[in-house]
């Protein structure tokens, strides 16, 4: 790891708890409008179905659209399945923006502050730049740069997202450590020559729910229980508290 100069982070699930954040916001939204639904199930379906929407853009079956547009369209299609009323375009846009304000995992803010004492730190997300800036401010995260899918007009796991971010940081691929809680994302980054770190997020989909198996030991350069452990492994001590 001695040649690493920058760390890139997957964001949804790796840095922020999208599931809890969305359930909380949707419950509140439903209460004020007297709309009831199985919100945890809505959130899981919303997360799952937007993957297909991303894939359509990635493979050229659909025009470029940012995550807000894709999330709004995904929810429009899901709503009837969960007994939700027909939602207007404005309401769908409002609901899609719930992805802009999600709580950071408890270790995220402190760990990234520690890592920034030695390394460049940035998200590499399928969210867009405006979304990521709002997310960072809401969660209290400080980044050195922000790489959203709209920078490349392409979604992960396409190679130009990982390679393009390294280039914009002024780094060779081998000088970048990509950190994620998803094996497929790490695999794609490794194939581009980036170093990789798996961080365990056992509560991402809810307690006891495993959607994606973690990578095998030899498939990644590092495996950590949380980001504070990563900061320690990378030689970033806790800042002195006055």
Coordinates of N, CA and C in Angstrom, one line a residue, residues 5-220:
X5 N -1.8 7.0 -2.9 CA -1.9 8.5 -2.6 C -3.3 9.0 -2.5
X6 N -4.3 8.2 -2.9 CA -5.7 8.6 -2.9 C -6.6 7.4 -2.6
X7 N -7.7 7.7 -1.9 CA -8.7 6.7 -1.7 C -10.0 7.1 -2.3
X8 N -10.6 6.2 -3.0 CA -12.0 6.5 -3.6 C -13.0 5.6 -2.9
X9 N -14.1 6.1 -2.6 CA -15.1 5.3 -1.9 C -16.4 5.2 -2.6
X10 N -16.9 3.9 -2.7 CA -18.3 3.7 -3.1 C -19.1 4.4 -2.0
X11 N -20.3 4.9 -2.3 CA -21.0 5.7 -1.3 C -22.2 5.1 -0.7
X12 N -23.2 4.7 -1.5 CA -24.4 4.2 -0.9 C -24.1 2.8 -0.4
X13 N -24.3 2.6 0.9 CA -24.0 1.3 1.6 C -22.6 1.3 2.2
X14 N -21.7 1.9 1.5 CA -20.3 1.9 2.1 C -20.1 3.1 3.1
X15 N -20.5 4.3 2.7 CA -20.3 5.4 3.6 C -21.6 5.8 4.3
X16 N -22.7 5.6 3.6 CA -24.0 6.0 4.2 C -25.0 4.8 4.3
X17 N -25.9 4.9 5.3 CA -26.9 3.9 5.5 C -28.2 4.3 4.8
X18 N -28.3 3.9 3.5 CA -29.4 4.3 2.7 C -30.7 3.7 3.2
X19 N -30.7 2.5 3.7 CA -31.9 1.8 4.0 C -32.6 2.5 5.2
X20 N -31.9 2.7 6.3 CA -32.5 3.4 7.5 C -32.9 4.8 7.1
X21 N -32.0 5.5 6.4 CA -32.3 6.9 6.0 C -33.6 7.0 5.2
X22 N -33.8 6.1 4.2 CA -35.0 6.2 3.3 C -36.2 5.8 4.1
X23 N -36.1 4.7 4.9 CA -37.3 4.2 5.6 C -37.8 5.4 6.5
X24 N -36.9 6.0 7.2 CA -37.2 7.1 8.1 C -37.9 8.2 7.4
X25 N -37.4 8.6 6.3 CA -38.0 9.8 5.5 C -39.3 9.4 4.9
X26 N -39.4 8.2 4.4 CA -40.7 7.7 3.8 C -41.8 7.6 4.8
X27 N -41.5 7.1 6.0 CA -42.4 6.9 7.1 C -43.0 8.3 7.4
X28 N -42.1 9.3 7.5 CA -42.5 10.6 7.9 C -43.4 11.2 6.7
X29 N -42.9 11.0 5.5 CA -43.7 11.5 4.4 C -45.1 10.9 4.3
X30 N -45.2 9.6 4.6 CA -46.5 8.9 4.5 C -47.4 9.4 5.7
X31 N -46.8 9.6 6.8 CA -47.6 10.0 8.0 C -48.3 11.4 7.7
X32 N -47.5 12.3 7.2 CA -48.1 13.7 7.0 C -49.2 13.7 5.8
X33 N -49.2 12.6 5.0 CA -50.2 12.6 3.9 C -51.2 11.4 4.1
X34 N -51.1 10.8 5.3 CA -52.0 9.7 5.5 C -51.9 8.5 4.5
X35 N -50.7 8.3 4.1 CA -50.4 7.2 3.1 C -49.6 6.1 3.9
X36 N -50.2 4.9 3.9 CA -49.5 3.8 4.6 C -49.0 2.8 3.6
X37 N -47.8 2.2 3.9 CA -47.2 1.2 3.0 C -46.2 0.4 3.8
X38 N -45.8 -0.7 3.3 CA -44.7 -1.4 3.9 C -43.4 -0.7 3.4
X39 N -43.0 0.3 4.1 CA -41.9 1.2 3.7 C -40.6 0.4 3.6
X40 N -40.2 -0.5 4.5 CA -39.0 -1.2 4.4 C -39.0 -2.1 3.1
X41 N -40.1 -2.6 2.7 CA -40.2 -3.4 1.4 C -40.1 -2.5 0.2
X42 N -40.7 -1.3 0.3 CA -40.6 -0.3 -0.8 C -39.2 0.1 -1.0
X43 N -38.4 0.3 0.1 CA -37.0 0.8 0.0 C -36.2 -0.3 -0.6
X44 N -36.4 -1.6 -0.2 CA -35.6 -2.7 -0.7 C -35.8 -2.9 -2.2
X45 N -37.1 -2.8 -2.6 CA -37.5 -2.9 -4.1 C -36.9 -1.7 -4.9
X46 N -36.9 -0.6 -4.3 CA -36.4 0.7 -5.0 C -34.9 0.5 -5.2
X47 N -34.2 0.1 -4.2 CA -32.8 -0.1 -4.3 C -32.5 -1.2 -5.4
X48 N -33.2 -2.3 -5.3 CA -33.0 -3.4 -6.2 C -33.3 -3.0 -7.7
X49 N -34.4 -2.4 -7.9 CA -34.9 -2.1 -9.3 C -34.1 -1.0 -10.0
X50 N -33.4 -0.1 -9.2 CA -32.7 1.0 -9.9 C -31.4 0.4 -10.5
X51 N -31.0 -0.8 -10.0 CA -29.8 -1.4 -10.6 C -30.0 -1.8 -12.1
X52 N -31.2 -2.2 -12.4 CA -31.6 -2.5 -13.8 C -31.7 -1.3 -14.6
X53 N -32.2 -0.2 -14.0 CA -32.2 1.1 -14.7 C -30.8 1.6 -15.1
X54 N -29.9 1.5 -14.1 CA -28.5 1.9 -14.4 C -27.9 1.0 -15.5
X55 N -28.2 -0.3 -15.5 CA -27.7 -1.2 -16.5 C -28.2 -0.8 -17.9
X56 N -29.4 -0.3 -18.0 CA -29.9 0.1 -19.3 C -29.2 1.3 -19.9
X57 N -28.9 2.2 -19.0 CA -28.1 3.4 -19.4 C -26.7 3.0 -19.8
X58 N -26.1 2.1 -19.0 CA -24.7 1.7 -19.2 C -24.5 1.0 -20.5
X59 N -25.5 0.2 -20.9 CA -25.4 -0.6 -22.1 C -26.0 0.1 -23.3
X60 N -26.4 1.3 -23.2 CA -26.9 2.1 -24.3 C -28.4 1.8 -24.7
X61 N -29.1 1.0 -23.9 CA -30.5 0.7 -24.2 C -31.4 2.0 -23.8
X62 N -30.8 2.8 -22.9 CA -31.6 4.0 -22.5 C -30.6 5.2 -22.6
X63 N -31.2 6.4 -22.8 CA -30.5 7.6 -22.9 C -29.8 7.9 -21.5
X64 N -28.8 8.8 -21.5 CA -28.2 9.2 -20.3 C -29.2 9.9 -19.4
X65 N -29.3 9.5 -18.1 CA -30.1 10.1 -17.1 C -29.4 10.0 -15.8
X66 N -29.5 11.1 -15.0 CA -28.9 11.0 -13.7 C -29.7 10.2 -12.7
X67 N -29.1 9.9 -11.5 CA -29.7 9.0 -10.5 C -31.1 9.5 -10.1
X68 N -31.3 10.9 -9.9 CA -32.6 11.4 -9.5 C -33.6 11.0 -10.6
X69 N -33.3 11.1 -11.8 CA -34.3 10.8 -12.9 C -34.6 9.3 -12.9
X70 N -33.5 8.5 -12.7 CA -33.7 7.0 -12.7 C -34.5 6.6 -11.5
X71 N -34.2 7.2 -10.3 CA -34.9 6.8 -9.1 C -36.4 7.2 -9.2
X72 N -36.7 8.4 -9.7 CA -38.1 8.8 -9.9 C -38.9 7.8 -10.8
X73 N -38.3 7.5 -11.9 CA -38.9 6.6 -12.8 C -39.1 5.2 -12.2
X74 N -38.1 4.7 -11.5 CA -38.2 3.4 -10.8 C -39.4 3.4 -9.8
X75 N -39.5 4.5 -9.0 CA -40.5 4.5 -8.0 C -41.9 4.6 -8.7
X76 N -42.0 5.3 -9.8 CA -43.3 5.4 -10.5 C -43.8 4.0 -10.9
X77 N -42.8 3.1 -11.3 CA -43.2 1.8 -11.7 C -43.5 0.9 -10.5
X78 N -42.8 1.2 -9.4 CA -43.0 0.3 -8.2 C -44.3 0.7 -7.4
X79 N -44.7 1.9 -7.5 CA -45.8 2.4 -6.6 C -47.1 1.6 -6.6
X80 N -47.6 1.2 -7.7 CA -48.8 0.4 -7.7 C -48.7 -1.0 -7.0
X81 N -47.5 -1.6 -7.1 CA -47.2 -2.8 -6.4 C -47.4 -2.8 -4.9
X82 N -47.1 -1.6 -4.4 CA -47.2 -1.4 -2.9 C -48.4 -0.6 -2.5
X83 N -49.4 -0.5 -3.4 CA -50.6 0.1 -3.0 C -50.6 1.6 -2.8
X84 N -49.5 2.2 -3.4 CA -49.4 3.7 -3.3 C -50.3 4.4 -4.3
X85 N -50.8 5.5 -4.0 CA -51.6 6.3 -5.0 C -50.7 6.7 -6.2
X86 N -51.3 7.1 -7.3 CA -50.5 7.6 -8.5 C -49.8 8.8 -8.0
X87 N -48.5 8.9 -8.3 CA -47.7 10.0 -7.8 C -47.4 10.9 -8.9
X88 N -47.5 12.2 -8.7 CA -47.2 13.2 -9.7 C -45.7 13.3 -10.0
X89 N -45.3 13.9 -11.1 CA -43.9 14.0 -11.4 C -43.2 14.8 -10.3
X90 N -43.8 15.9 -9.8 CA -43.2 16.7 -8.7 C -43.0 15.9 -7.5
X91 N -44.0 15.0 -7.1 CA -43.9 14.2 -5.9 C -42.8 13.1 -6.1
X92 N -42.7 12.6 -7.3 CA -41.6 11.6 -7.6 C -40.2 12.2 -7.5
X93 N -40.1 13.5 -8.0 CA -38.9 14.2 -7.9 C -38.5 14.4 -6.4
X94 N -39.5 14.8 -5.7 CA -39.3 15.1 -4.2 C -38.8 13.8 -3.5
X95 N -39.5 12.7 -3.8 CA -39.1 11.4 -3.2 C -37.7 11.0 -3.6
X96 N -37.4 11.2 -4.9 CA -36.0 10.8 -5.4 C -34.9 11.6 -4.6
X97 N -35.3 12.8 -4.2 CA -34.3 13.6 -3.5 C -34.0 13.1 -2.1
X98 N -34.8 12.2 -1.6 CA -34.5 11.6 -0.3 C -33.2 10.9 -0.3
X99 N -32.7 10.5 -1.5 CA -31.4 9.9 -1.6 C -30.2 10.9 -1.4
X100 N -30.6 12.2 -1.3 CA -29.6 13.3 -1.1 C -29.3 13.4 0.4
X101 N -30.1 12.9 1.3 CA -29.9 13.1 2.7 C -30.0 11.8 3.5
X102 N -28.9 11.2 3.6 CA -28.9 9.9 4.3 C -27.8 9.9 5.4
X103 N -28.1 9.2 6.5 CA -27.1 9.2 7.6 C -25.8 8.4 7.3
X104 N -24.7 9.0 7.7 CA -23.4 8.3 7.6 C -23.4 7.1 8.6
X105 N -22.7 6.1 8.2 CA -22.5 5.0 9.2 C -21.7 5.6 10.4
X106 N -21.8 5.1 11.6 CA -21.1 5.7 12.8 C -19.6 6.0 12.6
X107 N -18.9 5.2 11.9 CA -17.5 5.3 11.8 C -17.0 6.2 10.6
X108 N -17.9 6.6 9.7 CA -17.5 7.2 8.4 C -16.9 8.6 8.6
X109 N -17.5 9.5 9.4 CA -17.0 10.9 9.4 C -15.6 10.9 10.0
X110 N -15.4 10.3 11.2 CA -14.1 10.3 11.9 C -13.1 9.6 11.0
X111 N -13.4 8.5 10.4 CA -12.4 7.7 9.6 C -11.9 8.5 8.4
X112 N -12.9 9.2 7.7 CA -12.5 10.0 6.5 C -11.6 11.2 6.9
X113 N -12.0 11.8 8.1 CA -11.2 12.9 8.6 C -9.7 12.4 8.9
X114 N -9.6 11.3 9.4 CA -8.3 10.7 9.7 C -7.5 10.4 8.4
X115 N -8.2 9.8 7.5 CA -7.6 9.4 6.2 C -7.1 10.7 5.4
X116 N -7.9 11.7 5.5 CA -7.5 13.0 4.8 C -6.3 13.6 5.3
X117 N -5.8 13.2 6.5 CA -4.5 13.8 7.0 C -3.3 13.3 6.2
X118 N -3.5 12.2 5.4 CA -2.4 11.6 4.6 C -2.7 11.5 3.2
X119 N -4.0 11.3 2.9 CA -4.4 10.9 1.5 C -5.5 11.9 0.9
X120 N -5.6 11.9 -0.4 CA -6.7 12.5 -1.1 C -7.9 11.5 -0.9
X121 N -9.1 12.1 -0.6 CA -10.2 11.2 -0.3 C -11.4 11.8 -1.2
X122 N -12.1 10.9 -1.9 CA -13.2 11.3 -2.7 C -14.2 10.1 -2.9
X123 N -15.5 10.5 -3.1 CA -16.4 9.4 -3.4 C -16.3 9.1 -4.9
X124 N -16.5 7.9 -5.3 CA -16.8 7.5 -6.7 C -18.1 6.7 -6.7
X125 N -19.2 7.4 -7.1 CA -20.5 7.0 -6.9 C -21.3 7.0 -8.1
X126 N -22.4 6.2 -8.2 CA -23.3 6.3 -9.3 C -24.3 7.5 -9.1
X127 N -24.2 8.1 -7.9 CA -24.9 9.4 -7.7 C -24.3 10.4 -8.6
X128 N -24.9 11.6 -8.7 CA -24.3 12.7 -9.5 C -23.7 13.7 -8.6
X129 N -22.9 14.6 -9.1 CA -22.2 15.5 -8.3 C -23.1 16.4 -7.3
X130 N -24.2 16.9 -7.8 CA -25.0 17.7 -7.0 C -25.6 16.9 -5.8
X131 N -26.0 15.6 -6.1 CA -26.5 14.7 -5.1 C -25.4 14.5 -4.0
X132 N -24.2 14.2 -4.5 CA -23.1 13.9 -3.5 C -22.7 15.0 -2.7
X133 N -22.7 16.2 -3.2 CA -22.4 17.4 -2.4 C -23.4 17.6 -1.3
X134 N -24.7 17.5 -1.7 CA -25.7 17.6 -0.6 C -25.6 16.5 0.4
X135 N -25.3 15.3 -0.1 CA -25.2 14.1 0.8 C -24.0 14.3 1.8
X136 N -22.9 14.8 1.3 CA -21.7 15.1 2.2 C -22.0 16.1 3.2
X137 N -22.7 17.2 2.8 CA -23.0 18.3 3.8 C -24.0 17.8 4.8
X138 N -25.0 17.0 4.4 CA -26.0 16.5 5.3 C -25.4 15.5 6.3
X139 N -24.5 14.7 5.8 CA -23.9 13.7 6.7 C -22.7 14.2 7.4
X140 N -22.2 15.4 7.1 CA -21.0 15.9 7.8 C -19.7 15.3 7.3
X141 N -19.7 14.9 6.1 CA -18.5 14.3 5.5 C -17.7 15.3 4.7
X142 N -16.4 15.3 4.9 CA -15.6 16.3 4.1 C -14.8 15.5 3.0
X143 N -14.9 15.8 1.8 CA -14.1 15.2 0.7 C -13.1 16.2 0.1
X144 N -12.1 15.7 -0.6 CA -11.2 16.6 -1.4 C -11.7 16.9 -2.8
X145 N -12.5 15.9 -3.3 CA -13.1 16.1 -4.7 C -14.3 15.2 -4.7
X146 N -15.2 15.4 -5.7 CA -16.4 14.6 -5.7 C -16.6 14.0 -7.2
X147 N -16.6 12.7 -7.3 CA -16.8 12.1 -8.6 C -18.1 11.4 -8.7
X148 N -19.0 12.0 -9.4 CA -20.3 11.3 -9.6 C -20.4 10.8 -11.1
X149 N -21.4 10.0 -11.3 CA -21.5 9.4 -12.7 C -21.6 10.4 -13.8
X150 N -22.1 11.6 -13.5 CA -22.3 12.6 -14.5 C -21.0 13.2 -15.0
X151 N -19.9 13.1 -14.2 CA -18.6 13.5 -14.6 C -18.2 12.7 -15.8
X152 N -18.5 11.4 -15.9 CA -18.1 10.5 -17.0 C -19.3 10.2 -17.9
X153 N -20.5 10.6 -17.5 CA -21.7 10.2 -18.2 C -21.8 8.7 -18.4
X154 N -21.4 8.0 -17.4 CA -21.4 6.6 -17.4 C -21.4 6.1 -15.9
X155 N -21.9 4.9 -15.8 CA -22.1 4.3 -14.4 C -21.1 3.2 -14.2
X156 N -20.7 3.0 -12.9 CA -19.9 1.9 -12.5 C -20.8 0.6 -12.8
X157 N -20.2 -0.5 -13.1 CA -18.8 -0.8 -13.1 C -18.0 -0.6 -14.4
X158 N -18.4 0.4 -15.2 CA -17.7 0.6 -16.5 C -16.3 1.2 -16.1
X159 N -15.2 0.7 -16.8 CA -13.9 1.1 -16.5 C -13.6 2.6 -16.5
X160 N -14.2 3.3 -17.4 CA -13.9 4.8 -17.4 C -14.2 5.5 -16.1
X161 N -15.1 4.9 -15.3 CA -15.4 5.6 -14.0 C -14.2 5.5 -13.1
X162 N -13.7 4.3 -12.9 CA -12.5 4.1 -12.0 C -11.2 4.8 -12.6
X163 N -11.0 4.6 -13.8 CA -9.8 5.1 -14.5 C -9.9 6.6 -14.6
X164 N -11.0 7.1 -14.9 CA -11.2 8.6 -15.1 C -11.0 9.3 -13.7
X165 N -11.5 8.7 -12.6 CA -11.3 9.3 -11.3 C -9.9 9.4 -10.9
X166 N -9.1 8.3 -11.2 CA -7.7 8.2 -10.9 C -7.0 9.3 -11.7
X167 N -7.3 9.5 -12.9 CA -6.7 10.5 -13.8 C -6.9 11.9 -13.2
X168 N -8.2 12.2 -12.9 CA -8.6 13.5 -12.3 C -7.9 13.8 -11.0
X169 N -7.5 12.8 -10.3 CA -6.8 12.9 -9.0 C -5.3 13.1 -9.3
X170 N -4.9 12.9 -10.5 CA -3.4 13.0 -10.8 C -2.7 11.8 -10.4
X171 N -3.4 10.6 -10.4 CA -2.8 9.4 -9.9 C -2.8 8.3 -11.0
X172 N -1.8 7.4 -11.0 CA -1.9 6.2 -11.7 C -2.9 5.3 -11.0
X173 N -3.5 4.3 -11.7 CA -4.5 3.4 -11.1 C -3.9 2.7 -9.8
X174 N -2.6 2.4 -9.9 CA -1.9 1.7 -8.8 C -1.7 2.6 -7.6
X175 N -1.9 3.9 -7.7 CA -1.8 4.8 -6.6 C -3.1 5.1 -5.9
X176 N -4.1 4.4 -6.3 CA -5.5 4.6 -5.8 C -6.0 3.3 -5.1
X177 N -6.6 3.5 -3.9 CA -7.2 2.4 -3.2 C -8.7 2.7 -3.3
X178 N -9.4 1.7 -3.8 CA -10.9 1.8 -4.0 C -11.5 1.0 -2.8
X179 N -12.4 1.7 -2.1 CA -13.0 1.1 -0.9 C -14.5 0.9 -1.1
X180 N -15.0 -0.3 -0.9 CA -16.5 -0.6 -1.1 C -16.9 -1.8 -0.2
X181 N -18.2 -1.8 0.0 CA -18.8 -2.9 0.7 C -19.5 -3.9 -0.2
X182 N -19.2 -3.8 -1.5 CA -19.8 -4.6 -2.6 C -18.7 -5.3 -3.4
X183 N -18.7 -6.6 -3.5 CA -17.7 -7.4 -4.2 C -17.6 -7.1 -5.7
X184 N -18.7 -6.9 -6.3 CA -18.7 -6.7 -7.8 C -18.0 -5.3 -8.1
X185 N -18.3 -4.3 -7.3 CA -17.6 -3.0 -7.5 C -16.1 -3.1 -7.3
X186 N -15.7 -3.9 -6.3 CA -14.3 -4.1 -6.0 C -13.6 -4.9 -7.2
X187 N -14.3 -5.8 -7.7 CA -13.8 -6.7 -8.8 C -13.5 -5.8 -10.0
X188 N -14.5 -4.9 -10.3 CA -14.3 -4.1 -11.5 C -13.2 -3.1 -11.3
X189 N -13.0 -2.5 -10.1 CA -11.9 -1.6 -9.8 C -10.6 -2.3 -9.9
X190 N -10.5 -3.5 -9.4 CA -9.2 -4.3 -9.4 C -8.9 -4.6 -10.9
X191 N -9.9 -4.9 -11.7 CA -9.6 -5.2 -13.1 C -9.0 -4.0 -13.8
X192 N -9.2 -2.8 -13.3 CA -8.7 -1.5 -13.8 C -7.3 -1.2 -13.2
X193 N -6.8 -2.0 -12.3 CA -5.5 -1.8 -11.8 C -5.5 -1.0 -10.5
X194 N -6.7 -0.7 -9.9 CA -6.7 -0.1 -8.6 C -6.5 -1.1 -7.5
X195 N -6.0 -0.6 -6.4 CA -6.0 -1.4 -5.2 C -7.4 -1.5 -4.6
X196 N -7.7 -2.5 -3.8 CA -9.1 -2.6 -3.3 C -9.1 -3.0 -1.9
X197 N -10.2 -2.4 -1.2 CA -10.4 -2.7 0.2 C -11.9 -3.0 0.4
X198 N -12.2 -4.2 1.0 CA -13.6 -4.5 1.3 C -13.8 -4.1 2.8
X199 N -14.9 -3.3 2.9 CA -15.3 -2.9 4.3 C -16.7 -3.6 4.5
X200 N -16.8 -4.3 5.7 CA -18.0 -5.0 6.0 C -19.1 -4.1 6.5
X201 N -20.3 -4.2 5.9 CA -21.4 -3.4 6.3 C -22.6 -4.4 6.5
X202 N -22.6 -5.2 7.6 CA -23.6 -6.2 7.8 C -25.0 -5.8 7.9
X203 N -25.2 -4.5 8.2 CA -26.6 -4.0 8.4 C -27.1 -3.2 7.1
X204 N -26.3 -3.3 6.0 CA -26.7 -2.5 4.8 C -28.2 -2.8 4.4
X205 N -28.5 -4.1 4.3 CA -29.9 -4.4 3.8 C -30.8 -4.8 5.0
X206 N -30.3 -4.5 6.2 CA -31.1 -4.9 7.4 C -30.4 -6.1 8.1
X207 N -30.6 -6.2 9.4 CA -29.9 -7.3 10.2 C -30.2 -8.7 9.6
X208 N -29.2 -9.4 9.4 CA -29.3 -10.8 8.9 C -29.6 -11.0 7.4
X209 N -29.7 -9.9 6.7 CA -30.0 -10.0 5.3 C -28.8 -9.9 4.4
X210 N -28.4 -10.9 3.7 CA -27.2 -10.9 2.8 C -27.7 -10.9 1.4
X211 N -27.4 -9.8 0.7 CA -27.8 -9.7 -0.7 C -26.6 -10.1 -1.6
X212 N -25.4 -9.7 -1.2 CA -24.2 -10.0 -2.0 C -23.1 -10.6 -1.1
X213 N -22.6 -11.7 -1.5 CA -21.5 -12.4 -0.7 C -20.3 -11.5 -0.7
X214 N -19.6 -11.5 0.5 CA -18.3 -10.7 0.5 C -17.3 -11.4 -0.3
X215 N -16.3 -10.6 -0.8 CA -15.2 -11.3 -1.6 C -14.4 -12.3 -0.8
X216 N -13.8 -13.2 -1.5 CA -12.9 -14.1 -0.8 C -11.6 -13.4 -0.4
X217 N -10.9 -13.9 0.6 CA -9.7 -13.2 1.1 C -8.7 -12.7 0.0
X218 N -8.4 -13.6 -0.9 CA -7.4 -13.2 -1.9 C -7.8 -12.3 -3.0
X219 N -9.2 -12.0 -3.1 CA -9.7 -11.2 -4.2 C -9.5 -9.7 -4.0
X220 N -9.2 -9.3 -2.8 CA -9.0 -7.9 -2.5 C -7.6 -7.7 -1.7

